Coordinates of C-alpha atoms and ligand atoms in Angstrom, one line a residue:
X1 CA 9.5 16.6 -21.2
X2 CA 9.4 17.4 -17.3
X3 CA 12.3 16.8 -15.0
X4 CA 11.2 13.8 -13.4
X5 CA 10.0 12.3 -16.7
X6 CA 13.4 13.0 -18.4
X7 CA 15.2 11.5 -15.5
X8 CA 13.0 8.3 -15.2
X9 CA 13.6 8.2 -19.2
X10 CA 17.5 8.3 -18.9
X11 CA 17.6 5.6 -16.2
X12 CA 14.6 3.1 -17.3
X13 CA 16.6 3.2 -20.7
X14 CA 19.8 2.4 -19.5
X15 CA 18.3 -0.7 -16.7
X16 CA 16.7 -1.9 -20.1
X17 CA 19.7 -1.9 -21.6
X18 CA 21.4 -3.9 -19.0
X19 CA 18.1 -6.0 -18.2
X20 CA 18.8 -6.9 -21.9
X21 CA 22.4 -8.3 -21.7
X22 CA 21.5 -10.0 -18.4
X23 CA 19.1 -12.2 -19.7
X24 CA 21.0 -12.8 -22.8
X25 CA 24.0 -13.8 -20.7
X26 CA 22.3 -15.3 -17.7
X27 CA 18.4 -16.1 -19.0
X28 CA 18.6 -19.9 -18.6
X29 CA 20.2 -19.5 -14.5
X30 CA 17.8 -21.1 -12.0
X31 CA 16.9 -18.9 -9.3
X32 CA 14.5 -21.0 -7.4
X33 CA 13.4 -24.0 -7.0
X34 CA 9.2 -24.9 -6.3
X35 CA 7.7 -27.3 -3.7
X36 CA 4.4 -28.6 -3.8
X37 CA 3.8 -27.0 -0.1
X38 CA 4.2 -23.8 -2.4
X39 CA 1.9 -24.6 -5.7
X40 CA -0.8 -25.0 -2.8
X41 CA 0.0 -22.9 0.0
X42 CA -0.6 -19.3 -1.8
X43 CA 2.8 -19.3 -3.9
X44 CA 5.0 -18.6 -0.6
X45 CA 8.7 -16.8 -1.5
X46 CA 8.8 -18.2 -5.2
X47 CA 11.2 -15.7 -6.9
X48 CA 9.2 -15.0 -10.3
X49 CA 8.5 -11.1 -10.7
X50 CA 10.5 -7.8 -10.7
X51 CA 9.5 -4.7 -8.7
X52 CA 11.8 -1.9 -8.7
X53 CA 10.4 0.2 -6.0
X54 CA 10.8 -1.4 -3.2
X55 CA 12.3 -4.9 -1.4
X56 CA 11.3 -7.0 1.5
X57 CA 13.5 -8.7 4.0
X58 CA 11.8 -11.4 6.0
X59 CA 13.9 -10.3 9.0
X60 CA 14.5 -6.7 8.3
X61 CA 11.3 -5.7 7.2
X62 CA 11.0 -3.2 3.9
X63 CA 13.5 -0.9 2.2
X64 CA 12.7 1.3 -0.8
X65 CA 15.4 1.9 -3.3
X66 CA 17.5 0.5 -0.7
X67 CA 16.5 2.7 2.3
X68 CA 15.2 1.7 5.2
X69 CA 12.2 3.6 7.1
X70 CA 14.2 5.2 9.4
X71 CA 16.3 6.4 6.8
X72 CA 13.8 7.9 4.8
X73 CA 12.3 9.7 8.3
X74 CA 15.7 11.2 8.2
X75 CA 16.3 12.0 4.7
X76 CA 13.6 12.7 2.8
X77 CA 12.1 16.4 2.4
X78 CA 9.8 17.2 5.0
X79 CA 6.9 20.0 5.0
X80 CA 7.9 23.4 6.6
X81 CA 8.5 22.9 10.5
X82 CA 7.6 19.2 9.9
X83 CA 9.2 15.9 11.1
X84 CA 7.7 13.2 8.8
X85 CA 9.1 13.1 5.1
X86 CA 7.3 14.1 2.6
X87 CA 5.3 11.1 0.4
X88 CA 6.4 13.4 -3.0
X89 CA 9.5 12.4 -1.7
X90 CA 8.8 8.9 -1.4
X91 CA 7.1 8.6 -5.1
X92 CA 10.6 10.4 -6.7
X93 CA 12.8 7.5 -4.9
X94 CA 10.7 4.8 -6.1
X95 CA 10.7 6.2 -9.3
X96 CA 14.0 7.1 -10.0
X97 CA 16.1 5.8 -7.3
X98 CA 17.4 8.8 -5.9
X99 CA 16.5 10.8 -2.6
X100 CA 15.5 13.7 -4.6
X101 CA 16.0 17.6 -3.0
X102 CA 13.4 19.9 -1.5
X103 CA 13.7 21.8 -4.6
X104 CA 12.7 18.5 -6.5
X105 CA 9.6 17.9 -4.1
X106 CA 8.2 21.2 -4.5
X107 CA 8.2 20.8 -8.1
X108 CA 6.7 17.5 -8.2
X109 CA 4.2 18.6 -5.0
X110 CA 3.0 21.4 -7.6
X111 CA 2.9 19.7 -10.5
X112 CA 0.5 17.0 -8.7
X113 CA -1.8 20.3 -7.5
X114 CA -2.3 21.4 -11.5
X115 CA -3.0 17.7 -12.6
X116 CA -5.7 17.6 -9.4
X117 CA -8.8 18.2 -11.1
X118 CA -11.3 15.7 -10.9
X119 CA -13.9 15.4 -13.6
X120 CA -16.8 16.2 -12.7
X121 CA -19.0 13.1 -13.5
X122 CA -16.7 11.3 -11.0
X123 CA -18.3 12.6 -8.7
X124 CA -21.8 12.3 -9.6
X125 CA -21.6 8.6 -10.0
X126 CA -20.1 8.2 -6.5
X127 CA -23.6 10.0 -5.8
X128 CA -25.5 7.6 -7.5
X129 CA -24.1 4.6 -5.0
X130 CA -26.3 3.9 -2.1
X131 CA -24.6 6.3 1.3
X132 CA -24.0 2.5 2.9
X133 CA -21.8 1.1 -0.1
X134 CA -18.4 1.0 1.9
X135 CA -15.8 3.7 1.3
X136 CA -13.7 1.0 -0.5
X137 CA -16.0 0.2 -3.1
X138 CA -17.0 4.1 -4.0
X139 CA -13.2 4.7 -4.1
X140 CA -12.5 2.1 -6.7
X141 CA -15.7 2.7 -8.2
X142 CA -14.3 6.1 -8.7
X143 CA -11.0 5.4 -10.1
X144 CA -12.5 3.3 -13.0
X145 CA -15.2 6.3 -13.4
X146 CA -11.9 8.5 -14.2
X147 CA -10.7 5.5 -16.6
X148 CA -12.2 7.3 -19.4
X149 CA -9.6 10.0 -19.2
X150 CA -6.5 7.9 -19.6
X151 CA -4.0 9.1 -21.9
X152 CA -2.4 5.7 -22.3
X153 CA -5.6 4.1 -23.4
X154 CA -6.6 7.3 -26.1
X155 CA -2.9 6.7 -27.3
X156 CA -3.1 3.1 -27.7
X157 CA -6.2 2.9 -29.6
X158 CA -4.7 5.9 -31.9
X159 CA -1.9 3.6 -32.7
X160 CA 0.7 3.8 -30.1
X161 CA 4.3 2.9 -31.0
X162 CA 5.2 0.4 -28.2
X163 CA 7.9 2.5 -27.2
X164 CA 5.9 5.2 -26.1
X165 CA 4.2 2.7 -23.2
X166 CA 6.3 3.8 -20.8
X167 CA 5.5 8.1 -21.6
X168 CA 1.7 7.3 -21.5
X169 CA 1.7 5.1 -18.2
X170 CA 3.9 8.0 -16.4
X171 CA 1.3 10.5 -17.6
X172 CA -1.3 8.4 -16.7
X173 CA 0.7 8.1 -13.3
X174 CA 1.3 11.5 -12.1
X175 CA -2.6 12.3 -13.0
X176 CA -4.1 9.5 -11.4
X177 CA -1.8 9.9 -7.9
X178 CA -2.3 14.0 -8.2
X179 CA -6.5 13.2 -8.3
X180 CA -6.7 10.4 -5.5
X181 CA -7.1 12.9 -2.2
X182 CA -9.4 14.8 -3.7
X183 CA -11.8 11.7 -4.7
X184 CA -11.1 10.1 -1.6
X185 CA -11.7 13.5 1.2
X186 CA -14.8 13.2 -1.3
X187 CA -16.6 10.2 -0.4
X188 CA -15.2 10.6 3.0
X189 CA -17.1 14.0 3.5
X190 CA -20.0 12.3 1.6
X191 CA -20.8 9.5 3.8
X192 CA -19.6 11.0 7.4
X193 CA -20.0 14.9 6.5
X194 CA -23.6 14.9 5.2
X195 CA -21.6 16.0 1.8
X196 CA -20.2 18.7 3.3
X197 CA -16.8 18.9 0.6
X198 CA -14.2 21.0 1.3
X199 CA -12.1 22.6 -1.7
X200 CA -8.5 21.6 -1.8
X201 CA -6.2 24.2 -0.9
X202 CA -3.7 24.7 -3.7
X203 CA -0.9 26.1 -1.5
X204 CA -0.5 22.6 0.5
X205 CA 1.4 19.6 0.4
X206 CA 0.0 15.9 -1.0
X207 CA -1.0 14.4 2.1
X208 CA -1.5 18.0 3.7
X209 CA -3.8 18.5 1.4
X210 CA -5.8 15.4 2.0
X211 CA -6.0 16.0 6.0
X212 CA -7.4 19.3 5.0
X213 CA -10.3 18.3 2.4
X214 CA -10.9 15.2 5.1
X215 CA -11.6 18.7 7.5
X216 CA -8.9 17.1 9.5
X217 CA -6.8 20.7 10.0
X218 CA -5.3 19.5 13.4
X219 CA -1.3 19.8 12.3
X220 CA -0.3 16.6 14.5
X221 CA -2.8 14.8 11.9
X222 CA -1.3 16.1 9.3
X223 CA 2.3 15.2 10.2
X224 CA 1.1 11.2 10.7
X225 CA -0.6 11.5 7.5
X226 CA 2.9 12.3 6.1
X227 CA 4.2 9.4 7.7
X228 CA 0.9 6.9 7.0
X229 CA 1.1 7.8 3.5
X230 CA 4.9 6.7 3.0
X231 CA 4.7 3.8 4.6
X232 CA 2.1 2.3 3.8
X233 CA 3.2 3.2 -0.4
X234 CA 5.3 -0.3 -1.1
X235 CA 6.2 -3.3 0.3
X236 CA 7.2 -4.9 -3.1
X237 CA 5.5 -6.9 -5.4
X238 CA 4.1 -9.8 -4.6
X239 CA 1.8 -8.8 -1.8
X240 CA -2.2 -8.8 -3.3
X241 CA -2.5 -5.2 -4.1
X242 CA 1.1 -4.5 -5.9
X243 CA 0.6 -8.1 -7.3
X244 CA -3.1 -7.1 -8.5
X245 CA -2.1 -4.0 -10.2
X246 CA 0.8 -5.6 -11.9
X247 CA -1.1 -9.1 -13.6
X248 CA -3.8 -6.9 -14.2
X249 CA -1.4 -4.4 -15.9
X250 CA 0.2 -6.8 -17.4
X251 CA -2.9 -7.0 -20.3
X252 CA -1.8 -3.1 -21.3
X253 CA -4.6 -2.6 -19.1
X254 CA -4.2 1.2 -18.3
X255 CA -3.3 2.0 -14.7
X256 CA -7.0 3.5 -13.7
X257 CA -7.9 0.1 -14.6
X258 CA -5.2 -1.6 -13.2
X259 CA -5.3 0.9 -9.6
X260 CA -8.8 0.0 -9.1
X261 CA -8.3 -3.7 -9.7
X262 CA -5.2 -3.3 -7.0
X263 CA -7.8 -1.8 -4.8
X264 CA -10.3 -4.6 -4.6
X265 CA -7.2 -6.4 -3.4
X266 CA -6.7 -4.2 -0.7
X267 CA -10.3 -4.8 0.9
X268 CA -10.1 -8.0 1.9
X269 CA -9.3 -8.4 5.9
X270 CA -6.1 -10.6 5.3
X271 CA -5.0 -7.8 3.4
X272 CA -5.6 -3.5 3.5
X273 CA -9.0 -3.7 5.2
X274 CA -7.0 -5.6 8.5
X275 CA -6.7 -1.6 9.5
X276 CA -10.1 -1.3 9.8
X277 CA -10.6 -4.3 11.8
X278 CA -8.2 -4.4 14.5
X279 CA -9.7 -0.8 15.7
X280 CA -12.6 -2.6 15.6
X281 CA -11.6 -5.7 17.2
X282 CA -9.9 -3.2 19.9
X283 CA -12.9 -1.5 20.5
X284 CA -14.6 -4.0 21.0
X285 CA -12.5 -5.3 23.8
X286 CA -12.7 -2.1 25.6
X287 CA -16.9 -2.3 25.5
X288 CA -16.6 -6.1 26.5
X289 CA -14.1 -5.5 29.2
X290 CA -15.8 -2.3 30.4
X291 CA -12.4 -0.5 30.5
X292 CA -10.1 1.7 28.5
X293 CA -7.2 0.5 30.6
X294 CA -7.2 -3.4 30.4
X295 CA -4.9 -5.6 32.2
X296 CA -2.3 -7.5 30.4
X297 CA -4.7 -10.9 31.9
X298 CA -7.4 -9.8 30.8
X299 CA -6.2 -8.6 26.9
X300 CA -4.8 -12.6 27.1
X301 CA -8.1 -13.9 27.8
X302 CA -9.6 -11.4 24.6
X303 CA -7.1 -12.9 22.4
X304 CA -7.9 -16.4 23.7
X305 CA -11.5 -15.8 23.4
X306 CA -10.9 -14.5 19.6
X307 CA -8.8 -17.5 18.5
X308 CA -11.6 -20.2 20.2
X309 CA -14.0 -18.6 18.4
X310 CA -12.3 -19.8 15.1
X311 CA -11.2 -15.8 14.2
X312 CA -8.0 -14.2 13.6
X313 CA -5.8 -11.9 15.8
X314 CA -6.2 -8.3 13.1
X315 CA -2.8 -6.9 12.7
X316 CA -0.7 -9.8 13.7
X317 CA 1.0 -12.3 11.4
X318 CA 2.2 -11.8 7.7
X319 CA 2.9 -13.3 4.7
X320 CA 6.7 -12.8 4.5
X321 CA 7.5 -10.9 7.2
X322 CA 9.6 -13.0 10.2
X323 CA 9.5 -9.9 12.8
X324 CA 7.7 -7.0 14.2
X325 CA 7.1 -5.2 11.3
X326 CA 8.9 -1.4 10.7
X327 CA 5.8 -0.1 9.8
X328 CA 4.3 -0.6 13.1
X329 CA 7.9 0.5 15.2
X330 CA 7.3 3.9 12.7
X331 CA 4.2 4.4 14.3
X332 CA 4.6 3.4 17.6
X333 CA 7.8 5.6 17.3
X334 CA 5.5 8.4 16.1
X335 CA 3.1 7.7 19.0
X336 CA 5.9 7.7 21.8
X337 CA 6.7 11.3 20.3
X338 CA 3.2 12.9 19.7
X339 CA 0.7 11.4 22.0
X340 CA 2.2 8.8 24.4
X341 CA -0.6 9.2 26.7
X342 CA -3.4 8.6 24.5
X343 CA -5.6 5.4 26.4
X344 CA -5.6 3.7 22.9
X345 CA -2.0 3.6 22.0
X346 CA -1.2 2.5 25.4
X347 CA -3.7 -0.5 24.2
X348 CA -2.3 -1.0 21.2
X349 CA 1.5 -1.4 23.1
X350 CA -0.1 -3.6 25.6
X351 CA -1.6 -6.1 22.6
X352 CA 1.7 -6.1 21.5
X353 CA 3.1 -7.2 24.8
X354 CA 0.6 -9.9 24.7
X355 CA -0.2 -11.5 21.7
X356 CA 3.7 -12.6 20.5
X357 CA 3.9 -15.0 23.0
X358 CA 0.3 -16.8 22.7
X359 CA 0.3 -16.7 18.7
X360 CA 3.5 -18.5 18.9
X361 CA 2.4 -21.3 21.5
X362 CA -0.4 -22.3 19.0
X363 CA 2.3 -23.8 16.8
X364 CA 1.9 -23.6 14.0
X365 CA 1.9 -19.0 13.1
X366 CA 4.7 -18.3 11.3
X367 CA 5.1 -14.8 12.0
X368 CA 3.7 -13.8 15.9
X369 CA 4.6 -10.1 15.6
X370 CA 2.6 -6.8 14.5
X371 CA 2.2 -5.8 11.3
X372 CA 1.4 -2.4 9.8
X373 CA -2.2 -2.5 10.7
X374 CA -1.8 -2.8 14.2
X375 CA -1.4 0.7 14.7
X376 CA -3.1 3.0 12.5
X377 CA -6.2 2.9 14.1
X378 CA -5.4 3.6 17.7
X379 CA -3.9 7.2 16.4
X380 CA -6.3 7.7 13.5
X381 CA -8.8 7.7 16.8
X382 CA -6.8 9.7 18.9
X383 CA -6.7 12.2 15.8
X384 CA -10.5 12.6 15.9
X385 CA -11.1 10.0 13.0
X386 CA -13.4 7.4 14.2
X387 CA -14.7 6.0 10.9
X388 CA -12.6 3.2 11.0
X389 CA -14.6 1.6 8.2
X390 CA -12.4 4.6 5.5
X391 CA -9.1 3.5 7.0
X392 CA -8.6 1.3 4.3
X393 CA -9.5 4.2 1.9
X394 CA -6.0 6.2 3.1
X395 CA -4.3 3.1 2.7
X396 CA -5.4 2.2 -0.8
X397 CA -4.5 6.7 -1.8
X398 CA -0.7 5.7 -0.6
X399 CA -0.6 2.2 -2.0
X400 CA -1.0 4.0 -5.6
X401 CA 2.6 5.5 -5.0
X402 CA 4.4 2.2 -5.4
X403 CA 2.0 -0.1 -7.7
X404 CA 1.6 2.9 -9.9
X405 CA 5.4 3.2 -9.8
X406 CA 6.8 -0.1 -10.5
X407 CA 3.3 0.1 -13.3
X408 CA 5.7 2.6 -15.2
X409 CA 8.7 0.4 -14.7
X410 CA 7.1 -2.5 -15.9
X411 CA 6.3 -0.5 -19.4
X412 CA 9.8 0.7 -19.4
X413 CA 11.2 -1.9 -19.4
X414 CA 8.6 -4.1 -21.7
X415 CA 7.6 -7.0 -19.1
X416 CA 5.6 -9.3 -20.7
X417 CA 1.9 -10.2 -19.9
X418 CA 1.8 -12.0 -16.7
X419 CA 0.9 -16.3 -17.2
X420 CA 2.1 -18.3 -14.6
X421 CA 1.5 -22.5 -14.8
X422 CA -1.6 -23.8 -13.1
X423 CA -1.8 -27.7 -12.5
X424 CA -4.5 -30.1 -11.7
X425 CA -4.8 -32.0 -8.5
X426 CA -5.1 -35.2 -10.8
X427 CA -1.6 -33.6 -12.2
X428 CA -0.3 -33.6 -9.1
X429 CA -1.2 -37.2 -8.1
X430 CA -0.1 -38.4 -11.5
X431 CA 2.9 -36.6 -11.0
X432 CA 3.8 -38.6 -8.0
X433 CA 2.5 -41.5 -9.5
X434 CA 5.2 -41.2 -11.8
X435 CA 8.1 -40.0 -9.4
X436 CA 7.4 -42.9 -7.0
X437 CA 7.4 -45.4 -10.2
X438 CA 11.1 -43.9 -11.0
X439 CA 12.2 -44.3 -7.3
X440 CA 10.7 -48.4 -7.3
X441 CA 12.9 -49.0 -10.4
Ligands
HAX1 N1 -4.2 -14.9 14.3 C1 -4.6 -16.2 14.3 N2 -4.1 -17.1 13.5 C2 -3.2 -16.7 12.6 C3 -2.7 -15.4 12.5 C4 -3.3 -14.5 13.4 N3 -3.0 -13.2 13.4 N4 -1.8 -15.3 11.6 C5 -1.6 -16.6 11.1 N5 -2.5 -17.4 11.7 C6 -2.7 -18.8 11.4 C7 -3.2 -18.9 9.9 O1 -4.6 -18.6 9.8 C8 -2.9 -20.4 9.6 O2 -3.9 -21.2 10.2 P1 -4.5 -22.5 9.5 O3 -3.3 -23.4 9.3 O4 -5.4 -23.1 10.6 O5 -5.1 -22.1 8.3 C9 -1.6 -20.6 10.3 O6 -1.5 -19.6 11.4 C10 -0.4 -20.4 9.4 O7 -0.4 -19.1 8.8 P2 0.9 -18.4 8.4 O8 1.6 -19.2 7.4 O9 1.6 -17.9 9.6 O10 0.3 -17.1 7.7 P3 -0.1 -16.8 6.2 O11 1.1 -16.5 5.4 O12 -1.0 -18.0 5.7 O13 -1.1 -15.6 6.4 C11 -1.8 -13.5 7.2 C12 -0.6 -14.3 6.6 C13 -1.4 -12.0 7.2 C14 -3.0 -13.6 6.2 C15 -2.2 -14.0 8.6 O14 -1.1 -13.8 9.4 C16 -3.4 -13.3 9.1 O15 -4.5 -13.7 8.8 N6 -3.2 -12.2 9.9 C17 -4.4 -11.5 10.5 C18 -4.9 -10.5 9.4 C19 -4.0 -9.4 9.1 O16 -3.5 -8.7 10.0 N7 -3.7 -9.1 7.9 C20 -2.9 -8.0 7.4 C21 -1.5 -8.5 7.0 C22 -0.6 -7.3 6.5 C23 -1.2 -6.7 5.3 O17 -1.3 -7.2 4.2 N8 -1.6 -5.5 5.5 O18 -2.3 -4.8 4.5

């Protein structure tokens, strides 16, 4: 058994263990109560799943394993002469709970470059799909082409002692998170390159890697790809790609099947394919306004004009969130550092000057601020990488980091198959029928 595996096998077994004598102690507690606001309104803050990776403060914004991500900036293991941590780095923490060493990072870093082989009829069927199919769509299309490679679904149908769950899904982890970049660079340089691939270079990091087979070899790219692929890895578990991966999961669907399903979660513009659209939306406004250095009046009238015409502000406003969101402070952080004079980013600060205050006067927006996807864009741009319609694809390669993570803590620690209540409206009406009838007398 490999380090990390041991490890996560030591400490899943003893949070089991103590999962265990919770419940028996504490099972019947109520920790929440439900309003009907909530059985309508997309199941808002009810408290009914676990996700050990990661946890979201409406206020404070995301900490994983407890750290915050200026913490991990400052303590995880960073590439040679780099500044941004290292997403190995990231994965170990969620995994295991501890900030793991450089010597830990290497290890895993090259263990992920020998499990990196793609099959090869991977990528033949992304060949078979039309060049225009978007990057999204090839890229889960090519996870489930790999599903036929899973280890925990050969194991299971070869009679699989429940026990072993946990041992298959890590396998099925580590080989699934090790073969992303090279699927993704691959439809990237397929649709954009003329097929043009480039090999992987065995000697490089995880996200190094990836800028290299993109043919992105600039090193200021490669450092934000760092970054972009740890934060953008969890932001707990109820969010529709983490949330995706775990119901779908929850069937002892194996995690290609169960990554690919979080995927199709991840395309949808309220959700991962926002990044995409707020470069557009930005762009937009600079071929509109004629200028790449807009007025704070006339970026107010662009948002105006955008909200009249019945759309939404991309890259403002979330779920959970109640302030600007630390993903976006991480990048503008990165952008104040790197390229503060890049016409874009100064756009991007600008928006976020403006938009806050007119979101809010609407009334009725619960969160005004920026949220992760307001700022990819503007330095993916400034990097050279213009295709904003693959954004999403980067996105979806760090995303596996978490939901594949908590995927292995959910075997470990035997959660159940996922089967919330659903109600009728006629229930609902009957319901208060009935609560109404009590009140009368
Ligand atoms: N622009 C305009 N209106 C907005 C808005 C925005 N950015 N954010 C919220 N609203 C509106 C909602 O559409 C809703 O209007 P209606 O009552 O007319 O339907 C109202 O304000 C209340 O919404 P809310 O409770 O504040 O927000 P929700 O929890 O319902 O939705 C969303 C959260 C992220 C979907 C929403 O803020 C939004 O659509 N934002 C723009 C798209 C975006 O940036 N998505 C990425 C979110 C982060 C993420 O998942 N990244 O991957």
């Amino acid at each position: 058994m490999d380090a990390l595996k041991q490890l996560f096998y030591e400490k899943s077994n003893a949070l089991a263990q103590e999962v265990k004598e919770i419940l028996k102690e504490h099972g019947n507690k109520q920790v929440d109560d439900v309003q009907l606001n909530q059985v309508y309104g997309g199941m808002r803050d009810i408290t009914s799943m676990i996700w050990e990776p990661s946890l979201l403060d409406s206020e404070e914004g995301i900490r994983f394993r407890g750290f915050s991500i200026p913490e991990l900036r400052e303590k995880l293991p960073r590439a040679p002469g780099g500044k941004e941590p290292l997403p190995e780095g990231l994965f170990w923490l969620m995994l295991v709970g501890e900030i793991p060493t450089k010597e830990q990072v290497k290890w895993l870093t090259e263990n992920w470059v020998r499990r990196a082989n793609v099959p090869e009829h991977v990528f033949r069927m992304i060949d078979t799909l039309p060049i225009e199919t978007h990057p999204m769509t090839q890229f889960s299309m090519g996870v489930m082409a790999m599903q036929n490679t899973s280890i925990f679904t050969q194991r299971y149908s070869s009679g699989m002692n429940k026990t072993e769950y946990w041992d298959a899904t890590y396998e099925d982890t580590m080989n699934l998170i090790a073969r992303l970049p090279r699927v993704a660079a691959y439809i990237y340089r397929r649709i954009y390159h003329k097929g043009e691939q480039i090999l992987p270079e065995i000697s490089m990091d995880w996200g190094g890697n990836f800028a290299h087979m993109l043919g992105m070899e600039n090193e200021g790219f490669k450092e934000y790809m760092r970054l972009f692929l740890t934060i953008h890895a969890d932001h707990e578990g109820g969010n529709a790609s983490a949330h995706t991966c775990h119901l779908v999961g929850s069937t002892l669907s194996d995690p290609y099947l169960s990554f690919s399903a979080s995927l199709n979660a991840l395309s949808g513009p309220l959700h991962g394919l926002a990044n995409q659209e707020v470069i557009r939306w930005v762009i937009k406004m600079v071929d509109t306004l004629g200028t790449t250095k807009p007025t704070r009046e006339q970026i107010s009238d662009y948002v105006k004009s955008t909200l009249a015409s019945g759309r939404v502000v991309p890259g403002y406003g979330h779920a959970v969130l109640r302030k600007p969101d630390p993903r976006f402070m991480a990048q503008r952080q990165f952008a104040e550092d790197n390229v503060p004079d890049s016409d874009l980013v100064k756009i991007v600060w600008k928006i976020f000057d403006v938009v806050p205050p007119i979101l809010s006067s609407l009334g009725k927006v619960k969160n005004p601020w920026p949220n992760v996807d307001a700022h990819s864009g503007a330095l993916l741009v400034h990097y050279g990488m213009k295709e904003y319609n693959y954004y999403t694809v980067m996105f979806g390669v760090s995303r596996a980091l978490g939901v594949l993570a908590a995927q292995c803590w959910a075997r470990a620690l035997s959660l159940p198959l996922e089967r919330p209540k659903s109600v009728t409206t006629a229930w609902v009406k009957d319901f208060l029928a009935k609560e109404a009838a009590v009140v009368q007398g």
